[in-house]
Amino acid sequence: MASIDTLAGRAEQIRAHVAEAAKHSGRSAEAVTIVAVSKTVSAEMVRAAFNLGFSTFGENRVQEARVKIEALPLPGIRWELIGHLQTNKAVRAAELFQRIQSVDSLRLAEALNSAAGSEERVLPILLEVNVAGETSKSGFAPDELMHAATALTRLASLRPEGLMTIAPLTEDSEQIRPVFRQLGSLRDQLRQRRLPGMDDCWGELSMGMSNDFEVAIEEGATIVRIGRALFGERTSLEH
Ligand SMILES: *Cc1c(COP(=O)(O)O)cnc(C)c1O
């Protein structure tokens, strides 16, 4: 795990790489949101990252996130869930997170919709897509996506803001690029379908992590989720 002292240097490097990749895709660095993935990272480190200008943090477990969220009531801080969510934790998650990136089934979407609805909120979500069809990963298959998006038109307390994917684990960026490109084209198809009430939806493409965020940005990512490159290697094997 990186120390607080090395955080500023890492942050600067990441920002420079994000800006460079954005330029390659003809966009400005501001078009790409960096979600600092703080799973396993202490509240103290999160606070240090916040002070360096990171305002959105990604967590993959509800309970771990809850402890940090309560410890860090900082103005403007945002928390997004990026890990698989069990339906029975939907109420808790809807209360804690500003956005759920990892909606991977209609059952979960329905549970989040009723949780948000009972608080009279509209909860922003992303649909997770298992682009490469890996059995180890959750997410909608590409050919299930249109059906899922159509079903979401009934769920008025959710706002589907876009798609999220996790690329296959490989060092070979040219194997990863087609996965990101396909997520972008799935997003374009969803927009073209012009589903009722969803004109402003589907803008976001959350793709790219420490290993592959530059390729993701070149392929149109609007959100990258960066953990290790910012906070250092995680020691926990569970995440
Ligand atoms: C852990 C995680 C990340 C961050 O991965 P790094 O390799 O640490 O950048 C991004 N997205 C998801 C869904 C994750 O679980």
PDB file of N, CA and C in Angstrom, residues 37-113:
ATOM      1  N   VAL A  37     -10.616   4.072  -6.584  1.00  0.00           N
ATOM      2  CA  VAL A  37     -11.148   2.826  -6.007  1.00  0.00           C
ATOM      3  C   VAL A  37     -10.461   2.562  -4.670  1.00  0.00           C
ATOM      4  N   SER A  38     -11.246   2.723  -3.608  1.00  0.00           N
ATOM      5  CA  SER A  38     -10.684   2.753  -2.262  1.00  0.00           C
ATOM      6  C   SER A  38     -10.973   1.496  -1.451  1.00  0.00           C
ATOM      7  N   LYS A  39     -11.392   0.422  -2.132  1.00  0.00           N
ATOM      8  CA  LYS A  39     -11.580  -0.847  -1.399  1.00  0.00           C
ATOM      9  C   LYS A  39     -10.255  -1.238  -0.730  1.00  0.00           C
ATOM     10  N   THR A  40     -10.339  -1.695   0.504  1.00  0.00           N
ATOM     11  CA  THR A  40      -9.198  -2.071   1.365  1.00  0.00           C
ATOM     12  C   THR A  40      -8.350  -0.873   1.829  1.00  0.00           C
ATOM     13  N   VAL A  41      -8.633   0.315   1.328  1.00  0.00           N
ATOM     14  CA  VAL A  41      -7.829   1.499   1.667  1.00  0.00           C
ATOM     15  C   VAL A  41      -8.427   2.160   2.909  1.00  0.00           C
ATOM     16  N   SER A  42      -7.576   2.660   3.784  1.00  0.00           N
ATOM     17  CA  SER A  42      -8.056   3.251   5.038  1.00  0.00           C
ATOM     18  C   SER A  42      -8.769   4.584   4.801  1.00  0.00           C
ATOM     19  N   ALA A  43      -9.606   4.935   5.768  1.00  0.00           N
ATOM     20  CA  ALA A  43     -10.303   6.225   5.704  1.00  0.00           C
ATOM     21  C   ALA A  43      -9.308   7.381   5.663  1.00  0.00           C
ATOM     22  N   GLU A  44      -8.203   7.200   6.334  1.00  0.00           N
ATOM     23  CA  GLU A  44      -7.184   8.246   6.376  1.00  0.00           C
ATOM     24  C   GLU A  44      -6.609   8.505   4.970  1.00  0.00           C
ATOM     25  N   MET A  45      -6.362   7.404   4.236  1.00  0.00           N
ATOM     26  CA  MET A  45      -5.858   7.551   2.859  1.00  0.00           C
ATOM     27  C   MET A  45      -6.918   8.173   1.947  1.00  0.00           C
ATOM     28  N   VAL A  46      -8.163   7.797   2.162  1.00  0.00           N
ATOM     29  CA  VAL A  46      -9.241   8.374   1.359  1.00  0.00           C
ATOM     30  C   VAL A  46      -9.302   9.877   1.592  1.00  0.00           C
ATOM     31  N   ARG A  47      -9.161  10.271   2.847  1.00  0.00           N
ATOM     32  CA  ARG A  47      -9.182  11.692   3.159  1.00  0.00           C
ATOM     33  C   ARG A  47      -8.023  12.422   2.463  1.00  0.00           C
ATOM     34  N   ALA A  48      -6.857  11.780   2.455  1.00  0.00           N
ATOM     35  CA  ALA A  48      -5.697  12.399   1.794  1.00  0.00           C
ATOM     36  C   ALA A  48      -5.955  12.539   0.289  1.00  0.00           C
ATOM     37  N   ALA A  49      -6.565  11.520  -0.314  1.00  0.00           N
ATOM     38  CA  ALA A  49      -6.877  11.596  -1.749  1.00  0.00           C
ATOM     39  C   ALA A  49      -7.914  12.685  -2.012  1.00  0.00           C
ATOM     40  N   PHE A  50      -8.891  12.772  -1.125  1.00  0.00           N
ATOM     41  CA  PHE A  50      -9.904  13.830  -1.246  1.00  0.00           C
ATOM     42  C   PHE A  50      -9.235  15.205  -1.214  1.00  0.00           C
ATOM     43  N   ASN A  51      -8.278  15.371  -0.324  1.00  0.00           N
ATOM     44  CA  ASN A  51      -7.581  16.652  -0.218  1.00  0.00           C
ATOM     45  C   ASN A  51      -6.728  16.958  -1.447  1.00  0.00           C
ATOM     46  N   LEU A  52      -6.400  15.908  -2.209  1.00  0.00           N
ATOM     47  CA  LEU A  52      -5.677  16.106  -3.465  1.00  0.00           C
ATOM     48  C   LEU A  52      -6.626  16.333  -4.642  1.00  0.00           C
ATOM     49  N   GLY A  53      -7.915  16.395  -4.370  1.00  0.00           N
ATOM     50  CA  GLY A  53      -8.865  16.740  -5.417  1.00  0.00           C
ATOM     51  C   GLY A  53      -9.691  15.587  -5.958  1.00  0.00           C
ATOM     52  N   PHE A  54      -9.504  14.381  -5.436  1.00  0.00           N
ATOM     53  CA  PHE A  54     -10.377  13.269  -5.860  1.00  0.00           C
ATOM     54  C   PHE A  54     -11.655  13.350  -5.042  1.00  0.00           C
ATOM     55  N   SER A  55     -12.789  13.340  -5.715  1.00  0.00           N
ATOM     56  CA  SER A  55     -14.020  13.497  -4.942  1.00  0.00           C
ATOM     57  C   SER A  55     -14.925  12.281  -5.038  1.00  0.00           C
ATOM     58  N   THR A  56     -14.652  11.376  -5.967  1.00  0.00           N
ATOM     59  CA  THR A  56     -15.508  10.203  -6.122  1.00  0.00           C
ATOM     60  C   THR A  56     -14.720   8.938  -5.812  1.00  0.00           C
ATOM     61  N   PHE A  57     -15.271   8.132  -4.905  1.00  0.00           N
ATOM     62  CA  PHE A  57     -14.587   6.926  -4.457  1.00  0.00           C
ATOM     63  C   PHE A  57     -15.434   5.697  -4.777  1.00  0.00           C
ATOM     64  N   GLY A  58     -14.751   4.642  -5.193  1.00  0.00           N
ATOM     65  CA  GLY A  58     -15.433   3.398  -5.552  1.00  0.00           C
ATOM     66  C   GLY A  58     -15.152   2.325  -4.521  1.00  0.00           C
ATOM     67  N   GLU A  59     -16.199   1.665  -4.099  1.00  0.00           N
ATOM     68  CA  GLU A  59     -16.071   0.588  -3.119  1.00  0.00           C
ATOM     69  C   GLU A  59     -16.804  -0.637  -3.654  1.00  0.00           C
ATOM     70  N   ASN A  60     -16.363  -1.818  -3.227  1.00  0.00           N
ATOM     71  CA  ASN A  60     -17.075  -2.997  -3.726  1.00  0.00           C
ATOM     72  C   ASN A  60     -17.809  -3.784  -2.648  1.00  0.00           C
ATOM     73  N   ARG A  61     -17.767  -3.298  -1.420  1.00  0.00           N
ATOM     74  CA  ARG A  61     -18.532  -3.971  -0.366  1.00  0.00           C
ATOM     75  C   ARG A  61     -19.304  -2.960   0.457  1.00  0.00           C
ATOM     76  N   VAL A  62     -20.559  -3.267   0.684  1.00  0.00           N
ATOM     77  CA  VAL A  62     -21.446  -2.330   1.360  1.00  0.00           C
ATOM     78  C   VAL A  62     -20.959  -2.052   2.783  1.00  0.00           C
ATOM     79  N   GLN A  63     -20.633  -3.097   3.508  1.00  0.00           N
ATOM     80  CA  GLN A  63     -20.266  -2.918   4.916  1.00  0.00           C
ATOM     81  C   GLN A  63     -18.965  -2.112   5.064  1.00  0.00           C
ATOM     82  N   GLU A  64     -17.976  -2.478   4.275  1.00  0.00           N
ATOM     83  CA  GLU A  64     -16.696  -1.748   4.332  1.00  0.00           C
ATOM     84  C   GLU A  64     -16.905  -0.278   3.951  1.00  0.00           C
ATOM     85  N   ALA A  65     -17.714  -0.049   2.948  1.00  0.00           N
ATOM     86  CA  ALA A  65     -17.976   1.314   2.502  1.00  0.00           C
ATOM     87  C   ALA A  65     -18.684   2.109   3.595  1.00  0.00           C
ATOM     88  N   ARG A  66     -19.644   1.475   4.252  1.00  0.00           N
ATOM     89  CA  ARG A  66     -20.437   2.178   5.265  1.00  0.00           C
ATOM     90  C   ARG A  66     -19.545   2.771   6.355  1.00  0.00           C
ATOM     91  N   VAL A  67     -18.550   1.999   6.782  1.00  0.00           N
ATOM     92  CA  VAL A  67     -17.650   2.460   7.835  1.00  0.00           C
ATOM     93  C   VAL A  67     -16.907   3.722   7.379  1.00  0.00           C
ATOM     94  N   LYS A  68     -16.409   3.689   6.132  1.00  0.00           N
ATOM     95  CA  LYS A  68     -15.666   4.850   5.637  1.00  0.00           C
ATOM     96  C   LYS A  68     -16.575   6.051   5.377  1.00  0.00           C
ATOM     97  N   ILE A  69     -17.747   5.780   4.838  1.00  0.00           N
ATOM     98  CA  ILE A  69     -18.676   6.873   4.535  1.00  0.00           C
ATOM     99  C   ILE A  69     -19.035   7.609   5.825  1.00  0.00           C
ATOM    100  N   GLU A  70     -19.268   6.838   6.888  1.00  0.00           N
ATOM    101  CA  GLU A  70     -19.623   7.477   8.156  1.00  0.00           C
ATOM    102  C   GLU A  70     -18.434   8.207   8.771  1.00  0.00           C
ATOM    103  N   ALA A  71     -17.222   7.707   8.505  1.00  0.00           N
ATOM    104  CA  ALA A  71     -16.025   8.343   9.070  1.00  0.00           C
ATOM    105  C   ALA A  71     -15.632   9.614   8.320  1.00  0.00           C
ATOM    106  N   LEU A  72     -16.163   9.793   7.100  1.00  0.00           N
ATOM    107  CA  LEU A  72     -15.695  10.887   6.237  1.00  0.00           C
ATOM    108  C   LEU A  72     -16.855  11.734   5.704  1.00  0.00           C
ATOM    109  N   PRO A  73     -17.508  12.480   6.575  1.00  0.00           N
ATOM    110  CA  PRO A  73     -18.621  13.312   6.100  1.00  0.00           C
ATOM    111  C   PRO A  73     -18.099  14.600   5.462  1.00  0.00           C
ATOM    112  N   LEU A  74     -17.386  14.458   4.341  1.00  0.00           N
ATOM    113  CA  LEU A  74     -16.720  15.604   3.723  1.00  0.00           C
ATOM    114  C   LEU A  74     -17.624  16.238   2.674  1.00  0.00           C
ATOM    115  N   PRO A  75     -17.642  17.559   2.584  1.00  0.00           N
ATOM    116  CA  PRO A  75     -18.551  18.220   1.642  1.00  0.00           C
ATOM    117  C   PRO A  75     -18.201  17.877   0.192  1.00  0.00           C
ATOM    118  N   GLY A  76     -19.178  17.350  -0.524  1.00  0.00           N
ATOM    119  CA  GLY A  76     -18.969  17.067  -1.944  1.00  0.00           C
ATOM    120  C   GLY A  76     -18.393  15.697  -2.237  1.00  0.00           C
ATOM    121  N   ILE A  77     -18.104  14.905  -1.206  1.00  0.00           N
ATOM    122  CA  ILE A  77     -17.567  13.566  -1.473  1.00  0.00           C
ATOM    123  C   ILE A  77     -18.678  12.670  -2.021  1.00  0.00           C
ATOM    124  N   ARG A  78     -18.310  11.820  -2.986  1.00  0.00           N
ATOM    125  CA  ARG A  78     -19.279  10.904  -3.603  1.00  0.00           C
ATOM    126  C   ARG A  78     -18.768   9.481  -3.506  1.00  0.00           C
ATOM    127  N   TRP A  79     -19.691   8.555  -3.346  1.00  0.00           N
ATOM    128  CA  TRP A  79     -19.338   7.141  -3.236  1.00  0.00           C
ATOM    129  C   TRP A  79     -20.123   6.351  -4.272  1.00  0.00           C
ATOM    130  N   GLU A  80     -19.435   5.489  -4.970  1.00  0.00           N
ATOM    131  CA  GLU A  80     -20.115   4.662  -5.968  1.00  0.00           C
ATOM    132  C   GLU A  80     -19.797   3.192  -5.690  1.00  0.00           C
ATOM    133  N   LEU A  81     -20.812   2.353  -5.845  1.00  0.00           N
ATOM    134  CA  LEU A  81     -20.593   0.921  -5.668  1.00  0.00           C
ATOM    135  C   LEU A  81     -20.179   0.320  -7.002  1.00  0.00           C
ATOM    136  N   ILE A  82     -19.064  -0.430  -6.979  1.00  0.00           N
ATOM    137  CA  ILE A  82     -18.552  -1.018  -8.219  1.00  0.00           C
ATOM    138  C   ILE A  82     -18.498  -2.544  -8.158  1.00  0.00           C
ATOM    139  N   GLY A  83     -18.887  -3.115  -7.004  1.00  0.00           N
ATOM    140  CA  GLY A  83     -18.811  -4.574  -6.853  1.00  0.00           C
ATOM    141  C   GLY A  83     -20.192  -5.204  -6.857  1.00  0.00           C
ATOM    142  N   HIS A  84     -20.226  -6.504  -7.030  1.00  0.00           N
ATOM    143  CA  HIS A  84     -21.490  -7.239  -7.070  1.00  0.00           C
ATOM    144  C   HIS A  84     -22.299  -6.995  -5.793  1.00  0.00           C
ATOM    145  N   LEU A  85     -23.574  -6.735  -5.968  1.00  0.00           N
ATOM    146  CA  LEU A  85     -24.448  -6.426  -4.840  1.00  0.00           C
ATOM    147  C   LEU A  85     -25.513  -7.506  -4.712  1.00  0.00           C
ATOM    148  N   GLN A  86     -25.642  -8.037  -3.497  1.00  0.00           N
ATOM    149  CA  GLN A  86     -26.720  -8.993  -3.267  1.00  0.00           C
ATOM    150  C   GLN A  86     -28.024  -8.232  -3.100  1.00  0.00           C
ATOM    151  N   THR A  87     -29.077  -8.817  -3.630  1.00  0.00           N
ATOM    152  CA  THR A  87     -30.380  -8.152  -3.608  1.00  0.00           C
ATOM    153  C   THR A  87     -30.792  -7.764  -2.184  1.00  0.00           C
ATOM    154  N   ASN A  88     -30.462  -8.595  -1.214  1.00  0.00           N
ATOM    155  CA  ASN A  88     -30.892  -8.284   0.160  1.00  0.00           C
ATOM    156  C   ASN A  88     -30.134  -7.104   0.774  1.00  0.00           C
ATOM    157  N   LYS A  89     -29.125  -6.589   0.073  1.00  0.00           N
ATOM    158  CA  LYS A  89     -28.435  -5.389   0.557  1.00  0.00           C
ATOM    159  C   LYS A  89     -28.802  -4.144  -0.255  1.00  0.00           C
ATOM    160  N   ALA A  90     -29.826  -4.265  -1.072  1.00  0.00           N
ATOM    161  CA  ALA A  90     -30.174  -3.155  -1.970  1.00  0.00           C
ATOM    162  C   ALA A  90     -30.606  -1.910  -1.194  1.00  0.00           C
ATOM    163  N   VAL A  91     -31.357  -2.098  -0.119  1.00  0.00           N
ATOM    164  CA  VAL A  91     -31.860  -0.940   0.633  1.00  0.00           C
ATOM    165  C   VAL A  91     -30.693  -0.151   1.211  1.00  0.00           C
ATOM    166  N   ARG A  92     -29.780  -0.887   1.841  1.00  0.00           N
ATOM    167  CA  ARG A  92     -28.606  -0.268   2.425  1.00  0.00           C
ATOM    168  C   ARG A  92     -27.761   0.458   1.357  1.00  0.00           C
ATOM    169  N   ALA A  93     -27.571  -0.220   0.244  1.00  0.00           N
ATOM    170  CA  ALA A  93     -26.732   0.346  -0.827  1.00  0.00           C
ATOM    171  C   ALA A  93     -27.365   1.616  -1.406  1.00  0.00           C
ATOM    172  N   ALA A  94     -28.683   1.577  -1.566  1.00  0.00           N
ATOM    173  CA  ALA A  94     -29.364   2.746  -2.137  1.00  0.00           C
ATOM    174  C   ALA A  94     -29.230   3.960  -1.214  1.00  0.00           C
ATOM    175  N   GLU A  95     -29.139   3.710   0.083  1.00  0.00           N
ATOM    176  CA  GLU A  95     -28.969   4.816   1.033  1.00  0.00           C
ATOM    177  C   GLU A  95     -27.553   5.384   1.000  1.00  0.00           C
ATOM    178  N   LEU A  96     -26.583   4.493   0.815  1.00  0.00           N
ATOM    179  CA  LEU A  96     -25.181   4.886   0.998  1.00  0.00           C
ATOM    180  C   LEU A  96     -24.534   5.497  -0.235  1.00  0.00           C
ATOM    181  N   PHE A  97     -24.902   4.987  -1.414  1.00  0.00           N
ATOM    182  CA  PHE A  97     -24.126   5.330  -2.614  1.00  0.00           C
ATOM    183  C   PHE A  97     -24.851   6.341  -3.491  1.00  0.00           C
ATOM    184  N   GLN A  98     -24.065   7.207  -4.111  1.00  0.00           N
ATOM    185  CA  GLN A  98     -24.627   8.172  -5.054  1.00  0.00           C
ATOM    186  C   GLN A  98     -24.894   7.520  -6.412  1.00  0.00           C
ATOM    187  N   ARG A  99     -24.194   6.435  -6.674  1.00  0.00           N
ATOM    188  CA  ARG A  99     -24.469   5.704  -7.921  1.00  0.00           C
ATOM    189  C   ARG A  99     -24.046   4.252  -7.730  1.00  0.00           C
ATOM    190  N   ILE A 100     -24.824   3.353  -8.331  1.00  0.00           N
ATOM    191  CA  ILE A 100     -24.476   1.931  -8.321  1.00  0.00           C
ATOM    192  C   ILE A 100     -24.031   1.571  -9.735  1.00  0.00           C
ATOM    193  N   GLN A 101     -22.747   1.266  -9.890  1.00  0.00           N
ATOM    194  CA  GLN A 101     -22.211   0.970 -11.229  1.00  0.00           C
ATOM    195  C   GLN A 101     -22.403  -0.489 -11.629  1.00  0.00           C
ATOM    196  N   SER A 102     -22.715  -1.324 -10.634  1.00  0.00           N
ATOM    197  CA  SER A 102     -22.625  -2.773 -10.856  1.00  0.00           C
ATOM    198  C   SER A 102     -23.993  -3.449 -10.860  1.00  0.00           C
ATOM    199  N   VAL A 103     -24.963  -2.847 -11.529  1.00  0.00           N
ATOM    200  CA  VAL A 103     -26.276  -3.474 -11.631  1.00  0.00           C
ATOM    201  C   VAL A 103     -26.180  -4.574 -12.701  1.00  0.00           C
ATOM    202  N   ASP A 104     -26.287  -5.818 -12.229  1.00  0.00           N
ATOM    203  CA  ASP A 104     -25.995  -6.949 -13.108  1.00  0.00           C
ATOM    204  C   ASP A 104     -27.163  -7.905 -13.306  1.00  0.00           C
ATOM    205  N   SER A 105     -28.349  -7.542 -12.785  1.00  0.00           N
ATOM    206  CA  SER A 105     -29.534  -8.364 -13.042  1.00  0.00           C
ATOM    207  C   SER A 105     -30.779  -7.492 -12.904  1.00  0.00           C
ATOM    208  N   LEU A 106     -31.859  -7.940 -13.522  1.00  0.00           N
ATOM    209  CA  LEU A 106     -33.115  -7.187 -13.403  1.00  0.00           C
ATOM    210  C   LEU A 106     -33.678  -7.304 -11.996  1.00  0.00           C
ATOM    211  N   ARG A 107     -33.434  -8.439 -11.368  1.00  0.00           N
ATOM    212  CA  ARG A 107     -33.902  -8.608  -9.993  1.00  0.00           C
ATOM    213  C   ARG A 107     -33.278  -7.555  -9.088  1.00  0.00           C
ATOM    214  N   LEU A 108     -31.982  -7.340  -9.253  1.00  0.00           N
ATOM    215  CA  LEU A 108     -31.309  -6.311  -8.468  1.00  0.00           C
ATOM    216  C   LEU A 108     -31.834  -4.916  -8.820  1.00  0.00           C
ATOM    217  N   ALA A 109     -32.037  -4.669 -10.104  1.00  0.00           N
ATOM    218  CA  ALA A 109     -32.567  -3.362 -10.516  1.00  0.00           C
ATOM    219  C   ALA A 109     -33.919  -3.120  -9.861  1.00  0.00           C
ATOM    220  N   GLU A 110     -34.763  -4.148  -9.815  1.00  0.00           N
ATOM    221  CA  GLU A 110     -36.080  -3.983  -9.198  1.00  0.00           C
ATOM    222  C   GLU A 110     -35.969  -3.695  -7.711  1.00  0.00           C
ATOM    223  N   ALA A 111     -35.053  -4.388  -7.043  1.00  0.00           N
ATOM    224  CA  ALA A 111     -34.856  -4.158  -5.600  1.00  0.00           C
ATOM    225  C   ALA A 111     -34.343  -2.734  -5.346  1.00  0.00           C
ATOM    226  N   LEU A 112     -33.431  -2.264  -6.163  1.00  0.00           N
ATOM    227  CA  LEU A 112     -32.916  -0.895  -6.001  1.00  0.00           C
ATOM    228  C   LEU A 112     -33.997   0.130  -6.311  1.00  0.00           C
ATOM    229  N   ASN A 113     -34.816  -0.176  -7.302  1.00  0.00           N
ATOM    230  CA  ASN A 113     -35.895   0.737  -7.665  1.00  0.00           C
ATOM    231  C   ASN A 113     -36.873   0.904  -6.510  1.00  0.00           C
TER     232      ASN A 113
END
